[in-house]
PDB file of C-alpha atoms in Angstrom:
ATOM      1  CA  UNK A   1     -32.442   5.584  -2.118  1.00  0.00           C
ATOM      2  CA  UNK A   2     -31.667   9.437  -3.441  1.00  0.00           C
ATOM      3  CA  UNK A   3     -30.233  10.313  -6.279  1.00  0.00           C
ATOM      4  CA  UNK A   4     -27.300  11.492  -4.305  1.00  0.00           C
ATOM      5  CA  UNK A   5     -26.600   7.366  -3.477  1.00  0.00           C
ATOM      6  CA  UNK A   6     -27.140   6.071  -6.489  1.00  0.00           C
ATOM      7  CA  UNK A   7     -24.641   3.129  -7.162  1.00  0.00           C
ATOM      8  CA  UNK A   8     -23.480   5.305 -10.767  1.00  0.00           C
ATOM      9  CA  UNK A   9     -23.054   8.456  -9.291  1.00  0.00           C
ATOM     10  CA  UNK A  10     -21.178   6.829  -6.262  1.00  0.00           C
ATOM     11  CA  UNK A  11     -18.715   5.553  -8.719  1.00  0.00           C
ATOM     12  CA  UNK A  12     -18.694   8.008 -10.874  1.00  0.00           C
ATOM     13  CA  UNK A  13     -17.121  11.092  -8.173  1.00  0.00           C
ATOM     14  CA  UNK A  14     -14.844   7.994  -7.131  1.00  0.00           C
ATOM     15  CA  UNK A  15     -13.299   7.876 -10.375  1.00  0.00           C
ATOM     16  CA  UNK A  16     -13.443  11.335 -10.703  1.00  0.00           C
ATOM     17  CA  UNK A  17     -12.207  12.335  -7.624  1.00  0.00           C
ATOM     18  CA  UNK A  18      -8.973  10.497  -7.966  1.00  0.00           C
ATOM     19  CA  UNK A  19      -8.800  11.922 -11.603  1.00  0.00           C
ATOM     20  CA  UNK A  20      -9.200  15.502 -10.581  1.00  0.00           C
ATOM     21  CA  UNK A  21      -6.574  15.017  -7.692  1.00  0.00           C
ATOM     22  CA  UNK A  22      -4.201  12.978 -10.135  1.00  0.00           C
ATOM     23  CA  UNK A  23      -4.242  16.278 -12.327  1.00  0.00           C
ATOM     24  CA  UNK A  24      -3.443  18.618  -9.596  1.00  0.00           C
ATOM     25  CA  UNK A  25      -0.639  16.341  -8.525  1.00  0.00           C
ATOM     26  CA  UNK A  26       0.729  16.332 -12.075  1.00  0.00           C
ATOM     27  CA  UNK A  27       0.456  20.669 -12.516  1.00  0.00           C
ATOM     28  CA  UNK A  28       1.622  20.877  -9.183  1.00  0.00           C
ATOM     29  CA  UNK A  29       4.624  18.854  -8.440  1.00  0.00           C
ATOM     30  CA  UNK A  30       3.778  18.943  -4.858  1.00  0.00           C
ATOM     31  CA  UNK A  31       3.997  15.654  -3.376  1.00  0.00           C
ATOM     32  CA  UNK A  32       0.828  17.172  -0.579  1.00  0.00           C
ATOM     33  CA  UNK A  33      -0.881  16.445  -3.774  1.00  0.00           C
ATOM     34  CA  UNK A  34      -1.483  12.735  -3.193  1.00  0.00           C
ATOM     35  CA  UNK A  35      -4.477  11.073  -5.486  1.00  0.00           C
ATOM     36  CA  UNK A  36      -5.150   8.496  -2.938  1.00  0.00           C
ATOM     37  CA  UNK A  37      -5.389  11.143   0.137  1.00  0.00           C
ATOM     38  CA  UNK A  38      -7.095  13.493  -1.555  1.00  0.00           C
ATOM     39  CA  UNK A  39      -9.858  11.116  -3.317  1.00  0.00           C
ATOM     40  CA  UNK A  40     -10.209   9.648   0.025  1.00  0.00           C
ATOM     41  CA  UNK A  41     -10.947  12.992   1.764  1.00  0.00           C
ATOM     42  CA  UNK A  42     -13.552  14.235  -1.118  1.00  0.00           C
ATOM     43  CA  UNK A  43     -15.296  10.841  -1.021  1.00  0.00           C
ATOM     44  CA  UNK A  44     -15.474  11.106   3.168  1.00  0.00           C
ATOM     45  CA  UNK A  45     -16.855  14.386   2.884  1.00  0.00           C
ATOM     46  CA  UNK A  46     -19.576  13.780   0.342  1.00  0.00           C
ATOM     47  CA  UNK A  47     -20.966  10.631   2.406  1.00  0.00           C
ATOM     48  CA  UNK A  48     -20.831  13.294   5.227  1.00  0.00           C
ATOM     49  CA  UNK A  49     -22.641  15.634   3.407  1.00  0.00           C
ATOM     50  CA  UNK A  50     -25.531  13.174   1.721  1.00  0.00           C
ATOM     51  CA  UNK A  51     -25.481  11.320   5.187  1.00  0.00           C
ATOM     52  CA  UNK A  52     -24.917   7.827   2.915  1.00  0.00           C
ATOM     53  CA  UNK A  53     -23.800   4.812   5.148  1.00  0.00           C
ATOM     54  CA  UNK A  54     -20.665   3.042   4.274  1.00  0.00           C
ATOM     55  CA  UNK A  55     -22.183  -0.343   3.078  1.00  0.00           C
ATOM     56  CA  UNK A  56     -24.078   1.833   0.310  1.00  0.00           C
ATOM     57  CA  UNK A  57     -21.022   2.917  -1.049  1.00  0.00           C
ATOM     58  CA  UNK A  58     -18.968  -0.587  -0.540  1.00  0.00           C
ATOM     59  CA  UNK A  59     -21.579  -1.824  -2.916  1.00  0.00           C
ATOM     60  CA  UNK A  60     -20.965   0.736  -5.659  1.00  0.00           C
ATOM     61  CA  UNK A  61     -17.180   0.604  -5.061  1.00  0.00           C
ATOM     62  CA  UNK A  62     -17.733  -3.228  -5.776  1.00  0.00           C
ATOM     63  CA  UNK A  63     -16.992  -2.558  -9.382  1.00  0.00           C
ATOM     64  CA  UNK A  64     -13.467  -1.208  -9.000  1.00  0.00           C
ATOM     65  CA  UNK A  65     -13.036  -4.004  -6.358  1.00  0.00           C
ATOM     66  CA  UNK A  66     -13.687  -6.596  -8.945  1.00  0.00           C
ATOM     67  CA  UNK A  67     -10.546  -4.895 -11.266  1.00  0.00           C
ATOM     68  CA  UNK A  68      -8.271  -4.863  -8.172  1.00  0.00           C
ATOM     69  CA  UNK A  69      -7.723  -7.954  -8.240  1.00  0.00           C
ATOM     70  CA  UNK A  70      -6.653  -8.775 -11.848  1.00  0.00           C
ATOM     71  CA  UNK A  71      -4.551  -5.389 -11.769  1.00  0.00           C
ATOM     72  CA  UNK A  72      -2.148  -6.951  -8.821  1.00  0.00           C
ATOM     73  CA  UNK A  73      -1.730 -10.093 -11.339  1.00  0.00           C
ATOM     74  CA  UNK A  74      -0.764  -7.933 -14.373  1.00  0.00           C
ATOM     75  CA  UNK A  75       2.244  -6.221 -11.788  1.00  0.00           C
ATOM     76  CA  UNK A  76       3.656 -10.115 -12.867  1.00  0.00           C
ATOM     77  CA  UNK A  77       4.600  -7.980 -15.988  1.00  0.00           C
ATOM     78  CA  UNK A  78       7.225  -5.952 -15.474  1.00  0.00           C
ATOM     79  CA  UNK A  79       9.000  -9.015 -13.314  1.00  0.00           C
ATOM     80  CA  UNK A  80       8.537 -11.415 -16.209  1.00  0.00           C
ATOM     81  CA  UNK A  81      10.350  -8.406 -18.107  1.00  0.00           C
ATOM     82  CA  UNK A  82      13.200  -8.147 -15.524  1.00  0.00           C
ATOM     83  CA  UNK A  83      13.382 -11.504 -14.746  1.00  0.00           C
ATOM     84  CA  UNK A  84      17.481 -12.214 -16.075  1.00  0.00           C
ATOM     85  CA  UNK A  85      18.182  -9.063 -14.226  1.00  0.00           C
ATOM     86  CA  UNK A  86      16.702  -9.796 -11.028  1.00  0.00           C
ATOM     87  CA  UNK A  87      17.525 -13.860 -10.944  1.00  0.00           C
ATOM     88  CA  UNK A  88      20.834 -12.586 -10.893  1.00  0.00           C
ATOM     89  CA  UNK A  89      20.908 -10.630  -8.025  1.00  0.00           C
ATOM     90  CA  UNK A  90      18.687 -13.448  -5.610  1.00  0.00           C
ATOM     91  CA  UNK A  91      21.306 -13.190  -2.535  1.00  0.00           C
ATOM     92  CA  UNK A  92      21.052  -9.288  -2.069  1.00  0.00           C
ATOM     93  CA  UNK A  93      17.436  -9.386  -3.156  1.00  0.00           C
ATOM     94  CA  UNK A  94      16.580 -12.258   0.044  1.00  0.00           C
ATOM     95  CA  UNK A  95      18.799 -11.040   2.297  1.00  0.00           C
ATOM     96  CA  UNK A  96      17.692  -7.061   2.032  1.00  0.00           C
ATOM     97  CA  UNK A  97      14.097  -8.571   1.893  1.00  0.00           C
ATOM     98  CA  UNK A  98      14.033 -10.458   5.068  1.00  0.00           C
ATOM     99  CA  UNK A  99      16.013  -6.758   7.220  1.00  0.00           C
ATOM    100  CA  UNK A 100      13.055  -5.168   5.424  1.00  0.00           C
ATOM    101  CA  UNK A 101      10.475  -7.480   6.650  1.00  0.00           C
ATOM    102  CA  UNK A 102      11.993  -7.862  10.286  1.00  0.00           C
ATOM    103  CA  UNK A 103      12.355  -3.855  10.575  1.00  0.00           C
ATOM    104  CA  UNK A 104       8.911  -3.072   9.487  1.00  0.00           C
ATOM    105  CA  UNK A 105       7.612  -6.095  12.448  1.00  0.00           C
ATOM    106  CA  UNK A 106       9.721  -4.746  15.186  1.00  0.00           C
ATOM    107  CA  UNK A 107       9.382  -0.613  14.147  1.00  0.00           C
ATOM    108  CA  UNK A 108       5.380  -1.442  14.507  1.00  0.00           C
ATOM    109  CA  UNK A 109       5.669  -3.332  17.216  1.00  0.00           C
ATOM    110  CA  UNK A 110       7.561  -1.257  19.698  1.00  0.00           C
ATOM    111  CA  UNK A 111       6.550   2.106  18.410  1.00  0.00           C
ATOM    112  CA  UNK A 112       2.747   1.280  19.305  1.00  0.00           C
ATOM    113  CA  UNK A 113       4.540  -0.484  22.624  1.00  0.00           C
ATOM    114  CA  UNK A 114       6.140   2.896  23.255  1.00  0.00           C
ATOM    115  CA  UNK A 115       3.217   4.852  23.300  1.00  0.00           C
ATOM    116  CA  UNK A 116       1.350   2.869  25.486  1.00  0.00           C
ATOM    117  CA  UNK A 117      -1.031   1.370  23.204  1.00  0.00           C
ATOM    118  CA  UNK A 118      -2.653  -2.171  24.443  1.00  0.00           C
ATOM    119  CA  UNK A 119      -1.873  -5.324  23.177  1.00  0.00           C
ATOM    120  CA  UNK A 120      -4.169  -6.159  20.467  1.00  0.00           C
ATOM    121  CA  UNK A 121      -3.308  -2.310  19.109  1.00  0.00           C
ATOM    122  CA  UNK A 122       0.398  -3.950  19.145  1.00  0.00           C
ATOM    123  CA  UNK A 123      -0.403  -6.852  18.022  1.00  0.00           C
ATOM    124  CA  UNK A 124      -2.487  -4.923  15.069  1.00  0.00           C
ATOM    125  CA  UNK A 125       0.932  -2.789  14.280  1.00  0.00           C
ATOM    126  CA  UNK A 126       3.147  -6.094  13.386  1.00  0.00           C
ATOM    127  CA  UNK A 127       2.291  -6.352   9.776  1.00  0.00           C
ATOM    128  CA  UNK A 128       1.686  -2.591   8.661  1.00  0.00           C
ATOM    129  CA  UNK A 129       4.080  -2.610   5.967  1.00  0.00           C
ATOM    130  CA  UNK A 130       2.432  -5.324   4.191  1.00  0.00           C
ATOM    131  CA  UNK A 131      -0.139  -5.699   1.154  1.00  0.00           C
ATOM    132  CA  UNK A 132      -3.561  -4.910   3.222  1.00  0.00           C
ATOM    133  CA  UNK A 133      -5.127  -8.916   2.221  1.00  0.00           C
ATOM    134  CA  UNK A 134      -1.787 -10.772   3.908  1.00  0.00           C
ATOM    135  CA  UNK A 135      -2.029  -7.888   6.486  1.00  0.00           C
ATOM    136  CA  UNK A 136      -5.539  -8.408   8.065  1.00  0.00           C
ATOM    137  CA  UNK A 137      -4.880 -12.487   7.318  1.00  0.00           C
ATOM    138  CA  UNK A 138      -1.674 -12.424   9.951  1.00  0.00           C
ATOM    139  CA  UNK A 139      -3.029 -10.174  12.398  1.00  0.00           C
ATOM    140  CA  UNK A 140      -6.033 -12.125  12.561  1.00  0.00           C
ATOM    141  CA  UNK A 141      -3.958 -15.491  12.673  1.00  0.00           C
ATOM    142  CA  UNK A 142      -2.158 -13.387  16.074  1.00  0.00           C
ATOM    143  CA  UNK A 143      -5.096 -11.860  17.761  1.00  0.00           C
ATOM    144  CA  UNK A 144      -4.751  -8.212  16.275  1.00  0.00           C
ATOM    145  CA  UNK A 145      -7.666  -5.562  14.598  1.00  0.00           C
ATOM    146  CA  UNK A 146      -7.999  -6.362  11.284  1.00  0.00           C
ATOM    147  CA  UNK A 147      -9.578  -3.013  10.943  1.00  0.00           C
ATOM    148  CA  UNK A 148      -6.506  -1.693  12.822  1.00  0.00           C
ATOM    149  CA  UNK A 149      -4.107  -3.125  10.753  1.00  0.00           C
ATOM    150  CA  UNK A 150      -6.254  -2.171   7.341  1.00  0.00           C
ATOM    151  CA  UNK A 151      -5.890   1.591   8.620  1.00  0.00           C
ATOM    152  CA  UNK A 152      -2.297   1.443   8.869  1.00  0.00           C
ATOM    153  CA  UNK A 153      -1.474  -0.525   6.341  1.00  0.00           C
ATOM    154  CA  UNK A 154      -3.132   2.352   3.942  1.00  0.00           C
ATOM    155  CA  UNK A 155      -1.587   4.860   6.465  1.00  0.00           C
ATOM    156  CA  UNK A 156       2.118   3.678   5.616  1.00  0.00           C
ATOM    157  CA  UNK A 157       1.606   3.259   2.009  1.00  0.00           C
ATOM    158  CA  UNK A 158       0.221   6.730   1.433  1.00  0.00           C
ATOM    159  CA  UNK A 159       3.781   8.084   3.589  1.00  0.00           C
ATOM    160  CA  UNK A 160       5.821   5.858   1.444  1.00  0.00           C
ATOM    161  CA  UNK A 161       3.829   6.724  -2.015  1.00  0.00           C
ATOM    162  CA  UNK A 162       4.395  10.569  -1.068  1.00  0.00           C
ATOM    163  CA  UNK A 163       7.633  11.201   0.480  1.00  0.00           C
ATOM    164  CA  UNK A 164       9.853   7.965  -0.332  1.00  0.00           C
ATOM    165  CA  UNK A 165      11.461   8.973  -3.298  1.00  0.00           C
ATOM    166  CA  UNK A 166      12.424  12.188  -1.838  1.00  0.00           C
ATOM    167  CA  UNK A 167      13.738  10.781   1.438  1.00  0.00           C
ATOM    168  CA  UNK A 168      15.690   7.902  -0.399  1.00  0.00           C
ATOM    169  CA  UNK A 169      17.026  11.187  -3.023  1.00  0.00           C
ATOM    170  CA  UNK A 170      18.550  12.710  -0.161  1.00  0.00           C
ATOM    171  CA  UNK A 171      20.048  10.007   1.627  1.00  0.00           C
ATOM    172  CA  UNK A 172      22.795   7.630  -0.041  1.00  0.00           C
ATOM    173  CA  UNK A 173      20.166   5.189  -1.734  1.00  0.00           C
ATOM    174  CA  UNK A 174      20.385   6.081  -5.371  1.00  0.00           C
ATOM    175  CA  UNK A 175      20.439   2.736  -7.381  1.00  0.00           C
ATOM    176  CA  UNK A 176      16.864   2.606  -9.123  1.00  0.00           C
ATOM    177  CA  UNK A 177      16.669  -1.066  -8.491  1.00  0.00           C
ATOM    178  CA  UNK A 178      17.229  -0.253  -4.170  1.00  0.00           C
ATOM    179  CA  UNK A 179      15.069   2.095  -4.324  1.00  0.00           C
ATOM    180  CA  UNK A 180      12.183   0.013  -6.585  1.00  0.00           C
ATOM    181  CA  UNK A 181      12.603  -2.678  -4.122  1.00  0.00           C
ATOM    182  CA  UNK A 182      12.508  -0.159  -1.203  1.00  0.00           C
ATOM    183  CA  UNK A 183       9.202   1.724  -1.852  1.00  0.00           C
ATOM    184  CA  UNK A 184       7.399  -2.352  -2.450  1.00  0.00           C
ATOM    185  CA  UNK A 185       8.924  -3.376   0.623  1.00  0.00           C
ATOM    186  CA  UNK A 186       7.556  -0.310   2.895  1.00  0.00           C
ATOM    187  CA  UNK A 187       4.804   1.328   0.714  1.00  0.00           C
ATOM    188  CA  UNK A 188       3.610  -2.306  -1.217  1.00  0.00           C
ATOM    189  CA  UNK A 189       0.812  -1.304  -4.141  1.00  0.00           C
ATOM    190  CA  UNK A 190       1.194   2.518  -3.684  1.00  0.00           C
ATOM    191  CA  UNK A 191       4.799   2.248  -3.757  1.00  0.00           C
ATOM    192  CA  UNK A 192       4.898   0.072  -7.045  1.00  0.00           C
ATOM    193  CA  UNK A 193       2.213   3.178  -8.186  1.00  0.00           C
ATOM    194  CA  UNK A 194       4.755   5.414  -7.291  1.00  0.00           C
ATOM    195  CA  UNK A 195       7.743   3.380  -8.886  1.00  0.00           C
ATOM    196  CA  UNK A 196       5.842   2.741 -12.170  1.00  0.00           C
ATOM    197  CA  UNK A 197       5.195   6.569 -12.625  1.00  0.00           C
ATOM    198  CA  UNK A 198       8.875   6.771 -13.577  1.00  0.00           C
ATOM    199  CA  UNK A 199       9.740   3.548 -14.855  1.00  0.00           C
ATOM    200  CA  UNK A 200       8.444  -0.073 -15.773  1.00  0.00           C
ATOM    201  CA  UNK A 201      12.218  -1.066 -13.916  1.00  0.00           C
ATOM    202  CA  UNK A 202      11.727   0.488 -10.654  1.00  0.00           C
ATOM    203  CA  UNK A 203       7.892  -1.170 -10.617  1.00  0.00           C
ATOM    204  CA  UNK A 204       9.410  -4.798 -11.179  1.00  0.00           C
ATOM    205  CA  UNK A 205      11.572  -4.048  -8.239  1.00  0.00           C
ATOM    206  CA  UNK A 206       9.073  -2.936  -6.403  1.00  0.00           C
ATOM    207  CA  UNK A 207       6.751  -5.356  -6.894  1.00  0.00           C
ATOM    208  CA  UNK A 208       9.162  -7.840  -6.201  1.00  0.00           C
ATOM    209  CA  UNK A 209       9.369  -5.988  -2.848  1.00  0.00           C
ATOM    210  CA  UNK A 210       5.714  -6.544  -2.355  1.00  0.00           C
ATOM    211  CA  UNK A 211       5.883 -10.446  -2.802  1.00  0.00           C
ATOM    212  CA  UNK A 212       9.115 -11.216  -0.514  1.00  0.00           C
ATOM    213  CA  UNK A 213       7.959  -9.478   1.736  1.00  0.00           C
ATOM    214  CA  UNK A 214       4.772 -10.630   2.436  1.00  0.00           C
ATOM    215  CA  UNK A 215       5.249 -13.888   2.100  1.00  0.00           C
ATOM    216  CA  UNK A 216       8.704 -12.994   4.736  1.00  0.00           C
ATOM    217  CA  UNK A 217       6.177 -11.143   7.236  1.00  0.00           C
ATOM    218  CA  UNK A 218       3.584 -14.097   7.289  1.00  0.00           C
ATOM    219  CA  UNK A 219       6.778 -16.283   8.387  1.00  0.00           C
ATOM    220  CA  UNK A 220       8.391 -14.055  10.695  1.00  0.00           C
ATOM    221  CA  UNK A 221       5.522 -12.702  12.684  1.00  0.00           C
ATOM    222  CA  UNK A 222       4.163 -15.304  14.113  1.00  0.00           C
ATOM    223  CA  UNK A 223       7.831 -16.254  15.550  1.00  0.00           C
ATOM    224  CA  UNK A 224       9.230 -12.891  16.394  1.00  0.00           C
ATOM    225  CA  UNK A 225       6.352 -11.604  18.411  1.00  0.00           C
ATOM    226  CA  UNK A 226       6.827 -14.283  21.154  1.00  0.00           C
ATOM    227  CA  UNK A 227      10.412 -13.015  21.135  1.00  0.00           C
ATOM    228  CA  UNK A 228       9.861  -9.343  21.574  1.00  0.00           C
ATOM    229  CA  UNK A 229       7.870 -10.409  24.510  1.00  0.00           C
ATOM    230  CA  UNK A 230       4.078  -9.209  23.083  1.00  0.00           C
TER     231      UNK A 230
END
């Protein structure tokens, strides 16, 4: 092991990476700016670079892994908060949740269909607008590429976390509480990162987003792919 792998310094230009780029986003107001993009890139290019393997860096990573997973149960938060406000709206809530959930299936399915791509690619495609852990767990339940899937799942939610607000500003979509719910249903944990960056409301939409539907998705996909004739 070099100094240039060592676990600390590994998770040290992690941190620091997404720091630096978080700053630049903030001066900048340019949503090309993206911490999670730009992190991602610097990180690529230093393992590059040092010529350090993947599983190295997994390892050293495992310390922010470990946090992930409490920070998705503290997103309970701002729902608990919201919770009078969003029991009362349950029918528009379920019944924009489930067109969410069966757009996302079918845009992924027949776009990758469209361009030729085999079936397990398709297959792989179904459940790209969902919370990468459900994700991989359906397409693996359906015969898809986990890896695939984990790739586009990050793909979408980077799209959604930079340009969602903007395309739902210039369209007709200007209730906070559509639009929280919008960026958790398309973008899950990058769009609640995006929706809590302006308000605690607009995160406890979105994470409520992120919940319907993923538990919708894990329904649907397993019957709807039969009927789109995958």
């Amino acid at each position: 092991m070099t100094i240039f792998s060592n676990p600390a310094l590994l998770l040290f230009i992690t941190v620091t990476a997404y720091w630096i780029a978080n700053v630049l986003r903030v001066r900048t107001g340019s949503f090309l700016c993206n911490p999670v993009v730009l992190s991602t890139i610097t990180v690529i290019l230093y393992l590059k670079i040092f010529d350090i393997n993947y599983d190295t860096y997994h390892e050293a990573a495992g310390f922010i892994d470990f946090w992930l997973k409490p920070a998705v149960v503290s997103l309970a938060v701002p729902l608990y908060i919201n919770w009078k406000k969003i029991r009362s709206q349950w029918l528009p809530i379920i019944v924009s949740q489930a067109a969410g959930s069966v757009t996302g299936i079918i845009t992924g399915v027949y776009i990758a269909k469209w361009t030729g791509a085999g079936r397990e690619v398709v297959l792989s495609l179904a459940a790209k607008s969902v919370t990468n852990p459900i994700a991989i767990e359906i397409t693996r339940a359906i015969g898809g590429i986990p890896a695939l899937t984990a790739a586009t799942v990050i793909l979408a939610g980077m799209m959604g976390q930079m340009v969602g607000f903007k395309l739902m500003s210039a369209s007709t979509i200007r209730m906070p509480t559509s639009q929280g719910i919008s960026m958790g249903t398309a973008s899950h944990a990058m769009g609640i990162a995006a929706s809590l960056e302006r308000s605690r409301k607009l995160a406890a939409y979105a994470s409520l987003g992120l919940i319907f539907n993923g538990v919708l998705t894990a329904i649907l996909v397993p019957i709807l792919i039969p009927l789109l004739g995958i």
